């Protein structure tokens, strides 16, 4: 009986030892995850499409911005005239109403312009973000990268992990 217990214990020891050796041999063969880092603000500021969008939006809204500047100058001039004492009586009341109306119009147009600009900027940024994401995905697949992290939240990384310049080149090539 004792011999059977010793034989069983030996067999278990050999089985466990074999299992551990197999796991130790297999462990190095398992692939470690490959990680890359990107600097999204750098990418978005460096791609030529972003600069082109900025110029296009500037042209798109320049007439409305000019109109607001003209209104502001007119209001400033009118305010200086009122403060100088140039107007008296009914003329003064009329000019005060005129400047109040000008201020109301200015605020309404300025708010509308700001909302329209924000909407267009968001639309264009979404389009750019899609292009950037496609480039990130393509580069990650080509290089076998398992995880791409945004670098803004990382305290330290080596330059070799940063693929931002590669993404800029890839997106830039797709003008």
Short mmCIF file of N, CA and C in Angstrom, two decimals:
data_model
loop_
_atom_site.label_atom_id
_atom_site.label_comp_id
_atom_site.label_asym_id
_atom_site.label_seq_id
_atom_site.Cartn_x
_atom_site.Cartn_y
_atom_site.Cartn_z
N UNK A 1 0.81 -1.17 0.00
CA UNK A 1 0.00 0.00 0.00
C UNK A 1 0.87 1.26 0.00
N UNK A 2 1.88 1.25 0.79
CA UNK A 2 2.78 2.37 0.89
C UNK A 2 3.50 2.61 -0.43
N UNK A 3 3.84 1.54 -1.10
CA UNK A 3 4.52 1.63 -2.38
C UNK A 3 3.63 2.32 -3.42
N UNK A 4 2.33 2.01 -3.39
CA UNK A 4 1.38 2.63 -4.33
C UNK A 4 1.29 4.13 -4.09
N UNK A 5 1.29 4.55 -2.82
CA UNK A 5 1.21 5.98 -2.49
C UNK A 5 2.45 6.72 -2.97
N UNK A 6 3.61 6.09 -2.80
CA UNK A 6 4.87 6.70 -3.24
C UNK A 6 4.89 6.79 -4.76
N UNK A 7 4.42 5.75 -5.42
CA UNK A 7 4.37 5.72 -6.87
C UNK A 7 3.40 6.78 -7.40
N UNK A 8 2.24 6.93 -6.75
CA UNK A 8 1.24 7.93 -7.13
C UNK A 8 1.79 9.35 -6.92
N UNK A 9 2.47 9.58 -5.81
CA UNK A 9 3.05 10.89 -5.51
C UNK A 9 4.13 11.23 -6.53
N UNK A 10 4.93 10.25 -6.91
CA UNK A 10 5.98 10.47 -7.90
C UNK A 10 5.38 10.81 -9.26
N UNK A 11 4.33 10.08 -9.61
CA UNK A 11 3.67 10.33 -10.90
C UNK A 11 3.08 11.74 -10.95
N UNK A 12 2.46 12.17 -9.85
CA UNK A 12 1.90 13.53 -9.78
C UNK A 12 3.00 14.58 -9.87
N UNK A 13 4.12 14.32 -9.20
CA UNK A 13 5.25 15.26 -9.24
C UNK A 13 5.78 15.41 -10.66
N UNK A 14 5.92 14.30 -11.35
CA UNK A 14 6.42 14.33 -12.72
C UNK A 14 5.43 15.06 -13.63
N UNK A 15 4.14 14.82 -13.43
CA UNK A 15 3.11 15.47 -14.24
C UNK A 15 3.11 16.98 -14.00
N UNK A 16 3.20 17.38 -12.73
CA UNK A 16 3.24 18.81 -12.42
C UNK A 16 4.49 19.47 -12.97
N UNK A 17 5.62 18.77 -12.83
CA UNK A 17 6.88 19.32 -13.34
C UNK A 17 6.80 19.48 -14.85
N UNK A 18 6.23 18.51 -15.53
CA UNK A 18 6.09 18.58 -16.99
C UNK A 18 5.17 19.73 -17.40
N UNK A 19 4.09 19.93 -16.67
CA UNK A 19 3.15 21.01 -16.97
C UNK A 19 3.81 22.37 -16.78
N UNK A 20 4.61 22.51 -15.71
CA UNK A 20 5.28 23.79 -15.47
C UNK A 20 6.33 24.07 -16.53
N UNK A 21 7.06 23.04 -16.94
CA UNK A 21 8.06 23.23 -17.97
C UNK A 21 7.42 23.59 -19.30
N UNK A 22 6.29 22.97 -19.62
CA UNK A 22 5.59 23.28 -20.86
C UNK A 22 5.10 24.72 -20.83
N UNK A 23 4.56 25.17 -19.69
CA UNK A 23 4.09 26.56 -19.56
C UNK A 23 5.26 27.53 -19.68
N UNK A 24 6.40 27.18 -19.08
CA UNK A 24 7.57 28.06 -19.13
C UNK A 24 8.11 28.16 -20.55
N UNK A 25 8.05 27.07 -21.28
CA UNK A 25 8.53 27.07 -22.66
C UNK A 25 7.55 27.86 -23.55
N UNK A 26 6.25 27.71 -23.30
CA UNK A 26 5.23 28.38 -24.12
C UNK A 26 5.15 29.87 -23.83
N UNK A 27 5.48 30.28 -22.62
CA UNK A 27 5.33 31.69 -22.24
C UNK A 27 6.15 32.63 -23.12
N UNK A 28 7.44 32.35 -23.38
CA UNK A 28 8.18 33.27 -24.23
C UNK A 28 7.64 33.32 -25.65
N UNK A 29 6.99 32.27 -26.09
CA UNK A 29 6.46 32.25 -27.44
C UNK A 29 5.23 33.14 -27.58
N UNK A 30 4.54 33.43 -26.46
CA UNK A 30 3.37 34.30 -26.51
C UNK A 30 3.82 35.72 -26.87
N UNK A 31 3.03 36.38 -27.72
CA UNK A 31 3.40 37.71 -28.21
C UNK A 31 3.08 38.77 -27.16
N UNK A 32 4.05 39.62 -26.89
CA UNK A 32 3.81 40.76 -26.01
C UNK A 32 3.06 41.82 -26.80
N UNK A 33 2.15 42.53 -26.16
CA UNK A 33 1.41 43.57 -26.91
C UNK A 33 2.36 44.68 -27.39
N UNK A 34 2.11 45.15 -28.59
CA UNK A 34 2.89 46.23 -29.16
C UNK A 34 2.11 47.52 -28.96
N UNK A 35 2.80 48.52 -28.44
CA UNK A 35 2.15 49.79 -28.10
C UNK A 35 2.79 50.93 -28.88
N UNK A 36 1.96 51.88 -29.28
CA UNK A 36 2.45 53.10 -29.92
C UNK A 36 1.75 54.29 -29.27
N UNK A 37 2.33 55.45 -29.47
CA UNK A 37 1.81 56.69 -28.89
C UNK A 37 1.62 57.70 -30.00
N UNK A 38 0.56 58.51 -29.89
CA UNK A 38 0.36 59.61 -30.84
C UNK A 38 0.15 60.91 -30.09
N UNK A 39 0.51 62.00 -30.73
CA UNK A 39 0.27 63.34 -30.20
C UNK A 39 -0.79 63.97 -31.10
N UNK A 40 -2.05 63.81 -30.72
CA UNK A 40 -3.15 64.25 -31.57
C UNK A 40 -3.16 65.76 -31.82
N UNK A 41 -2.91 66.61 -30.82
CA UNK A 41 -2.87 68.05 -31.12
C UNK A 41 -1.79 68.40 -32.15
N UNK A 42 -0.64 67.75 -32.07
CA UNK A 42 0.43 67.98 -33.05
C UNK A 42 -0.04 67.54 -34.43
N UNK A 43 -0.64 66.37 -34.51
CA UNK A 43 -1.11 65.86 -35.79
C UNK A 43 -2.12 66.82 -36.40
N UNK A 44 -3.10 67.26 -35.61
CA UNK A 44 -4.15 68.13 -36.13
C UNK A 44 -3.62 69.51 -36.52
N UNK A 45 -2.53 69.93 -35.92
CA UNK A 45 -1.98 71.24 -36.28
C UNK A 45 -1.02 71.15 -37.48
N UNK A 46 -0.49 69.98 -37.73
CA UNK A 46 0.52 69.83 -38.78
C UNK A 46 -0.02 69.34 -40.13
N UNK A 47 -1.17 68.69 -40.13
CA UNK A 47 -1.66 68.17 -41.41
C UNK A 47 -2.13 69.33 -42.28
N UNK A 48 -1.79 69.30 -43.56
CA UNK A 48 -2.14 70.42 -44.44
C UNK A 48 -3.66 70.59 -44.60
N UNK A 49 -4.41 69.51 -44.44
CA UNK A 49 -5.86 69.61 -44.55
C UNK A 49 -6.43 70.54 -43.47
N UNK A 50 -5.85 70.52 -42.28
CA UNK A 50 -6.33 71.38 -41.20
C UNK A 50 -6.06 72.85 -41.54
N UNK A 51 -4.90 73.10 -42.12
CA UNK A 51 -4.57 74.47 -42.51
C UNK A 51 -5.49 74.94 -43.63
N UNK A 52 -5.79 74.05 -44.56
CA UNK A 52 -6.70 74.39 -45.67
C UNK A 52 -8.10 74.67 -45.15
N UNK A 53 -8.55 73.89 -44.20
CA UNK A 53 -9.88 74.09 -43.60
C UNK A 53 -9.93 75.44 -42.89
N UNK A 54 -8.87 75.76 -42.17
CA UNK A 54 -8.81 77.04 -41.45
C UNK A 54 -8.91 78.21 -42.43
N UNK A 55 -8.19 78.13 -43.53
CA UNK A 55 -8.24 79.19 -44.54
C UNK A 55 -9.61 79.28 -45.18
N UNK A 56 -10.21 78.14 -45.50
CA UNK A 56 -11.53 78.12 -46.13
C UNK A 56 -12.59 78.71 -45.20
N UNK A 57 -12.52 78.35 -43.93
CA UNK A 57 -13.50 78.89 -42.97
C UNK A 57 -13.29 80.38 -42.75
N UNK A 58 -12.05 80.80 -42.78
CA UNK A 58 -11.77 82.22 -42.63
C UNK A 58 -12.40 83.01 -43.78
N UNK A 59 -12.25 82.49 -45.01
CA UNK A 59 -12.86 83.14 -46.17
C UNK A 59 -14.38 83.10 -46.09
N UNK A 60 -14.91 81.96 -45.63
CA UNK A 60 -16.36 81.78 -45.56
C UNK A 60 -17.02 82.81 -44.63
N UNK A 61 -16.35 83.15 -43.56
CA UNK A 61 -16.95 84.03 -42.56
C UNK A 61 -16.39 85.45 -42.57
N UNK A 62 -15.48 85.75 -43.47
CA UNK A 62 -14.81 87.06 -43.46
C UNK A 62 -15.78 88.22 -43.70
N UNK A 63 -16.76 88.05 -44.57
CA UNK A 63 -17.69 89.15 -44.84
C UNK A 63 -18.52 89.49 -43.60
N UNK A 64 -18.95 88.46 -42.89
CA UNK A 64 -19.73 88.70 -41.68
C UNK A 64 -18.88 89.31 -40.58
N UNK A 65 -17.62 88.89 -40.48
CA UNK A 65 -16.71 89.48 -39.49
C UNK A 65 -16.45 90.95 -39.82
N UNK A 66 -16.29 91.24 -41.09
CA UNK A 66 -16.09 92.64 -41.52
C UNK A 66 -17.31 93.49 -41.18
N UNK A 67 -18.50 92.94 -41.40
CA UNK A 67 -19.73 93.67 -41.07
C UNK A 67 -19.77 94.00 -39.58
N UNK A 68 -19.38 93.05 -38.74
CA UNK A 68 -19.35 93.29 -37.29
C UNK A 68 -18.32 94.35 -36.91
N UNK A 69 -17.18 94.32 -37.57
CA UNK A 69 -16.15 95.33 -37.30
C UNK A 69 -16.66 96.73 -37.67
N UNK A 70 -17.35 96.81 -38.81
CA UNK A 70 -17.91 98.10 -39.24
C UNK A 70 -18.96 98.59 -38.24
N UNK A 71 -19.80 97.68 -37.78
CA UNK A 71 -20.82 98.06 -36.79
C UNK A 71 -20.16 98.56 -35.50
N UNK A 72 -19.09 97.87 -35.09
CA UNK A 72 -18.39 98.26 -33.88
C UNK A 72 -17.77 99.65 -34.02
N UNK A 73 -17.16 99.92 -35.17
CA UNK A 73 -16.57 101.24 -35.40
C UNK A 73 -17.65 102.33 -35.42
N UNK A 74 -18.76 102.03 -36.06
CA UNK A 74 -19.85 103.00 -36.10
C UNK A 74 -20.38 103.28 -34.70
N UNK A 75 -20.53 102.23 -33.89
CA UNK A 75 -20.99 102.39 -32.51
C UNK A 75 -20.01 103.19 -31.67
N UNK A 76 -18.73 102.92 -31.85
CA UNK A 76 -17.70 103.65 -31.10
C UNK A 76 -17.74 105.14 -31.46
N UNK A 77 -17.83 105.41 -32.75
CA UNK A 77 -17.86 106.80 -33.21
C UNK A 77 -19.11 107.51 -32.68
N UNK A 78 -20.24 106.83 -32.76
CA UNK A 78 -21.49 107.42 -32.28
C UNK A 78 -21.44 107.66 -30.77
N UNK A 79 -20.86 106.72 -30.04
CA UNK A 79 -20.73 106.87 -28.59
C UNK A 79 -19.84 108.06 -28.24
N UNK A 80 -18.76 108.25 -28.99
CA UNK A 80 -17.88 109.39 -28.74
C UNK A 80 -18.59 110.71 -29.02
N UNK A 81 -19.39 110.72 -30.08
CA UNK A 81 -20.14 111.93 -30.42
C UNK A 81 -21.16 112.27 -29.33
N UNK A 82 -21.84 111.24 -28.82
CA UNK A 82 -22.82 111.46 -27.75
C UNK A 82 -22.12 111.97 -26.50
N UNK A 83 -21.00 111.35 -26.15
CA UNK A 83 -20.27 111.75 -24.93
C UNK A 83 -19.63 113.13 -25.06
N UNK A 84 -19.38 113.57 -26.26
CA UNK A 84 -18.73 114.88 -26.45
C UNK A 84 -19.71 116.03 -26.24
N UNK A 85 -21.00 115.72 -26.17
CA UNK A 85 -22.00 116.78 -25.99
C UNK A 85 -22.44 117.39 -27.31
N UNK A 86 -22.15 116.74 -28.40
CA UNK A 86 -22.49 117.24 -29.72
C UNK A 86 -24.01 117.33 -29.92
N UNK A 87 -24.73 116.42 -29.29
CA UNK A 87 -26.18 116.36 -29.48
C UNK A 87 -26.90 116.84 -28.22
N UNK A 88 -28.04 117.50 -28.44
CA UNK A 88 -28.88 118.01 -27.34
C UNK A 88 -30.34 117.66 -27.63
N UNK A 89 -31.12 117.56 -26.58
CA UNK A 89 -32.57 117.40 -26.71
C UNK A 89 -32.99 116.17 -27.47
N UNK A 90 -33.86 116.39 -28.48
CA UNK A 90 -34.42 115.29 -29.27
C UNK A 90 -33.33 114.58 -30.09
N UNK A 91 -32.35 115.32 -30.56
CA UNK A 91 -31.25 114.69 -31.31
C UNK A 91 -30.48 113.72 -30.42
N UNK A 92 -30.27 114.10 -29.17
CA UNK A 92 -29.55 113.24 -28.22
C UNK A 92 -30.34 111.94 -27.98
N UNK A 93 -31.64 112.07 -27.75
CA UNK A 93 -32.50 110.90 -27.52
C UNK A 93 -32.49 110.00 -28.76
N UNK A 94 -32.57 110.60 -29.92
CA UNK A 94 -32.55 109.85 -31.17
C UNK A 94 -31.24 109.08 -31.34
N UNK A 95 -30.12 109.73 -31.05
CA UNK A 95 -28.80 109.08 -31.19
C UNK A 95 -28.61 107.99 -30.12
N UNK A 96 -29.17 108.20 -28.93
CA UNK A 96 -29.09 107.17 -27.89
C UNK A 96 -29.88 105.92 -28.30
N UNK A 97 -31.04 106.14 -28.90
CA UNK A 97 -31.84 105.01 -29.40
C UNK A 97 -31.10 104.31 -30.55
N UNK A 98 -30.48 105.10 -31.39
CA UNK A 98 -29.73 104.53 -32.51
C UNK A 98 -28.59 103.65 -32.02
N UNK A 99 -27.85 104.12 -31.01
CA UNK A 99 -26.73 103.33 -30.50
C UNK A 99 -27.23 102.09 -29.77
N UNK A 100 -28.37 102.21 -29.07
CA UNK A 100 -28.95 101.04 -28.39
C UNK A 100 -29.35 99.98 -29.42
N UNK A 101 -29.97 100.41 -30.52
CA UNK A 101 -30.37 99.48 -31.58
C UNK A 101 -29.14 98.86 -32.24
N UNK A 102 -28.12 99.67 -32.44
CA UNK A 102 -26.88 99.18 -33.04
C UNK A 102 -26.23 98.10 -32.15
N UNK A 103 -26.24 98.35 -30.83
CA UNK A 103 -25.67 97.37 -29.89
C UNK A 103 -26.47 96.06 -29.91
N UNK A 104 -27.79 96.16 -29.95
CA UNK A 104 -28.64 94.97 -29.99
C UNK A 104 -28.39 94.18 -31.29
N UNK A 105 -28.32 94.88 -32.41
CA UNK A 105 -28.05 94.22 -33.70
C UNK A 105 -26.68 93.55 -33.69
N UNK A 106 -25.71 94.27 -33.14
CA UNK A 106 -24.34 93.75 -33.07
C UNK A 106 -24.31 92.45 -32.26
N UNK A 107 -24.93 92.46 -31.09
CA UNK A 107 -24.92 91.27 -30.24
C UNK A 107 -25.61 90.08 -30.91
N UNK A 108 -26.72 90.34 -31.57
CA UNK A 108 -27.45 89.29 -32.27
C UNK A 108 -26.60 88.69 -33.40
N UNK A 109 -26.02 89.56 -34.20
CA UNK A 109 -25.20 89.09 -35.33
C UNK A 109 -23.92 88.40 -34.84
N UNK A 110 -23.34 88.92 -33.78
CA UNK A 110 -22.12 88.31 -33.25
C UNK A 110 -22.41 86.91 -32.71
N UNK A 111 -23.51 86.74 -32.01
CA UNK A 111 -23.89 85.43 -31.48
C UNK A 111 -24.17 84.44 -32.62
N UNK A 112 -24.89 84.91 -33.63
CA UNK A 112 -25.19 84.04 -34.78
C UNK A 112 -23.90 83.63 -35.50
N UNK A 113 -22.99 84.57 -35.67
CA UNK A 113 -21.72 84.27 -36.32
C UNK A 113 -20.93 83.25 -35.51
N UNK A 114 -20.86 83.45 -34.22
CA UNK A 114 -20.11 82.54 -33.36
C UNK A 114 -20.71 81.12 -33.43
N UNK A 115 -22.02 81.01 -33.38
CA UNK A 115 -22.67 79.70 -33.46
C UNK A 115 -22.40 79.03 -34.80
N UNK A 116 -22.50 79.80 -35.87
CA UNK A 116 -22.25 79.24 -37.21
C UNK A 116 -20.80 78.80 -37.37
N UNK A 117 -19.88 79.60 -36.85
CA UNK A 117 -18.47 79.24 -36.93
C UNK A 117 -18.19 77.96 -36.15
N UNK A 118 -18.72 77.87 -34.94
CA UNK A 118 -18.50 76.67 -34.13
C UNK A 118 -19.06 75.43 -34.81
N UNK A 119 -20.24 75.56 -35.40
CA UNK A 119 -20.86 74.44 -36.09
C UNK A 119 -19.99 73.97 -37.25
N UNK A 120 -19.53 74.90 -38.06
CA UNK A 120 -18.69 74.56 -39.21
C UNK A 120 -17.34 73.98 -38.78
N UNK A 121 -16.76 74.54 -37.75
CA UNK A 121 -15.47 74.03 -37.25
C UNK A 121 -15.64 72.59 -36.79
N UNK A 122 -16.72 72.30 -36.07
CA UNK A 122 -16.97 70.94 -35.61
C UNK A 122 -17.19 69.98 -36.78
N UNK A 123 -17.92 70.43 -37.79
CA UNK A 123 -18.13 69.59 -38.98
C UNK A 123 -16.80 69.24 -39.64
N UNK A 124 -15.98 70.25 -39.84
CA UNK A 124 -14.70 70.03 -40.52
C UNK A 124 -13.75 69.20 -39.65
N UNK A 125 -13.75 69.43 -38.35
CA UNK A 125 -12.89 68.65 -37.46
C UNK A 125 -13.29 67.18 -37.44
N UNK A 126 -14.60 66.92 -37.54
CA UNK A 126 -15.05 65.51 -37.61
C UNK A 126 -14.50 64.84 -38.88
N UNK A 127 -14.54 65.56 -40.00
CA UNK A 127 -14.01 65.00 -41.24
C UNK A 127 -12.51 64.71 -41.10
N UNK A 128 -11.77 65.66 -40.52
CA UNK A 128 -10.34 65.47 -40.34
C UNK A 128 -10.06 64.31 -39.38
N UNK A 129 -10.87 64.21 -38.33
CA UNK A 129 -10.68 63.14 -37.36
C UNK A 129 -10.87 61.76 -38.00
N UNK A 130 -11.80 61.66 -38.93
CA UNK A 130 -12.01 60.39 -39.64
C UNK A 130 -10.76 60.04 -40.45
N UNK A 131 -10.20 61.01 -41.15
CA UNK A 131 -8.97 60.77 -41.94
C UNK A 131 -7.82 60.36 -41.05
N UNK A 132 -7.68 61.02 -39.92
CA UNK A 132 -6.60 60.70 -38.99
C UNK A 132 -6.80 59.30 -38.42
N UNK A 133 -8.03 58.97 -38.05
CA UNK A 133 -8.31 57.64 -37.49
C UNK A 133 -8.03 56.54 -38.50
N UNK A 134 -8.37 56.78 -39.75
CA UNK A 134 -8.08 55.78 -40.80
C UNK A 134 -6.57 55.57 -40.90
N UNK A 135 -5.81 56.65 -40.87
CA UNK A 135 -4.34 56.54 -40.93
C UNK A 135 -3.80 55.79 -39.71
N UNK A 136 -4.33 56.08 -38.54
CA UNK A 136 -3.90 55.38 -37.32
C UNK A 136 -4.18 53.89 -37.46
N UNK A 137 -5.39 53.56 -37.88
CA UNK A 137 -5.77 52.15 -38.04
C UNK A 137 -4.87 51.44 -39.05
N UNK A 138 -4.64 52.09 -40.19
CA UNK A 138 -3.81 51.48 -41.24
C UNK A 138 -2.39 51.22 -40.75
N UNK A 139 -1.79 52.22 -40.12
CA UNK A 139 -0.41 52.08 -39.63
C UNK A 139 -0.34 51.01 -38.54
N UNK A 140 -1.33 50.99 -37.66
CA UNK A 140 -1.35 49.99 -36.59
C UNK A 140 -1.45 48.58 -37.18
N UNK A 141 -2.29 48.39 -38.17
CA UNK A 141 -2.43 47.07 -38.80
C UNK A 141 -1.15 46.67 -39.53
N UNK A 142 -0.57 47.61 -40.27
CA UNK A 142 0.65 47.33 -41.03
C UNK A 142 1.80 46.92 -40.12
N UNK A 143 1.91 47.56 -38.98
CA UNK A 143 3.05 47.31 -38.08
C UNK A 143 2.73 46.31 -36.96
N UNK A 144 1.52 45.82 -36.93
CA UNK A 144 1.14 44.88 -35.88
C UNK A 144 1.05 45.52 -34.51
N UNK A 145 0.63 46.76 -34.47
CA UNK A 145 0.49 47.48 -33.21
C UNK A 145 -0.85 47.10 -32.59
N UNK A 146 -0.82 46.70 -31.32
CA UNK A 146 -2.03 46.27 -30.64
C UNK A 146 -2.75 47.40 -29.92
N UNK A 147 -2.01 48.43 -29.51
CA UNK A 147 -2.59 49.49 -28.71
C UNK A 147 -1.95 50.82 -29.08
N UNK A 148 -2.80 51.82 -29.41
CA UNK A 148 -2.31 53.17 -29.70
C UNK A 148 -2.88 54.10 -28.64
N UNK A 149 -1.99 54.77 -27.93
CA UNK A 149 -2.39 55.66 -26.84
C UNK A 149 -2.18 57.11 -27.24
N UNK A 150 -3.06 57.98 -26.75
CA UNK A 150 -2.86 59.41 -26.95
C UNK A 150 -1.80 59.89 -25.97
N UNK A 151 -0.80 60.54 -26.48
CA UNK A 151 0.36 60.92 -25.68
C UNK A 151 0.16 62.06 -24.71
N UNK A 152 -0.94 62.80 -24.84
CA UNK A 152 -1.14 63.95 -23.95
C UNK A 152 -1.23 63.52 -22.49
N UNK A 153 -1.70 62.31 -22.23
CA UNK A 153 -1.87 61.86 -20.85
C UNK A 153 -0.74 60.98 -20.35
N UNK A 154 0.32 60.86 -21.13
CA UNK A 154 1.43 59.99 -20.76
C UNK A 154 2.58 60.83 -20.26
N UNK A 155 3.10 60.46 -19.10
CA UNK A 155 4.17 61.23 -18.48
C UNK A 155 5.51 61.03 -19.19
N UNK A 156 5.75 59.83 -19.71
CA UNK A 156 7.04 59.56 -20.35
C UNK A 156 6.87 58.46 -21.38
N UNK A 157 7.55 58.61 -22.49
CA UNK A 157 7.64 57.56 -23.50
C UNK A 157 8.92 57.78 -24.30
N UNK A 158 9.35 56.74 -24.96
CA UNK A 158 10.52 56.90 -25.83
C UNK A 158 10.04 57.32 -27.21
N UNK A 159 10.87 58.02 -27.90
CA UNK A 159 10.52 58.56 -29.22
C UNK A 159 10.17 57.46 -30.22
N UNK A 160 10.77 56.30 -30.06
CA UNK A 160 10.53 55.20 -31.00
C UNK A 160 9.08 54.73 -30.99
N UNK A 161 8.37 54.96 -29.90
CA UNK A 161 6.96 54.55 -29.81
C UNK A 161 6.01 55.57 -30.44
N UNK A 162 6.49 56.78 -30.66
CA UNK A 162 5.64 57.85 -31.18
C UNK A 162 5.50 57.73 -32.71
N UNK A 163 4.27 57.51 -33.17
CA UNK A 163 4.03 57.35 -34.60
C UNK A 163 3.33 58.59 -35.19
N UNK A 164 3.35 59.68 -34.47
CA UNK A 164 2.65 60.90 -34.91
C UNK A 164 3.14 61.39 -36.27
N UNK A 165 4.45 61.44 -36.48
CA UNK A 165 4.98 61.93 -37.75
C UNK A 165 4.57 61.03 -38.91
N UNK A 166 4.49 59.73 -38.65
CA UNK A 166 4.05 58.80 -39.69
C UNK A 166 2.59 59.05 -40.06
N UNK A 167 1.79 59.35 -39.07
CA UNK A 167 0.38 59.64 -39.32
C UNK A 167 0.24 60.95 -40.10
N UNK A 168 1.03 61.95 -39.72
CA UNK A 168 1.01 63.24 -40.44
C UNK A 168 1.36 63.00 -41.90
N UNK A 169 2.39 62.22 -42.16
CA UNK A 169 2.79 61.94 -43.55
C UNK A 169 1.69 61.21 -44.29
N UNK A 170 1.08 60.24 -43.65
CA UNK A 170 0.03 59.43 -44.30
C UNK A 170 -1.18 60.29 -44.64
N UNK A 171 -1.63 61.10 -43.68
CA UNK A 171 -2.82 61.95 -43.92
C UNK A 171 -2.49 63.04 -44.94
N UNK A 172 -1.28 63.58 -44.86
CA UNK A 172 -0.88 64.64 -45.79
C UNK A 172 -0.85 64.13 -47.23
N UNK A 173 -0.50 62.88 -47.40
CA UNK A 173 -0.42 62.30 -48.74
C UNK A 173 -1.80 62.12 -49.38
N UNK A 174 -2.83 62.16 -48.55
CA UNK A 174 -4.20 61.95 -49.06
C UNK A 174 -4.93 63.25 -49.30
N UNK A 175 -4.26 64.26 -49.76
CA UNK A 175 -4.89 65.54 -50.06
C UNK A 175 -6.00 65.28 -51.01
#
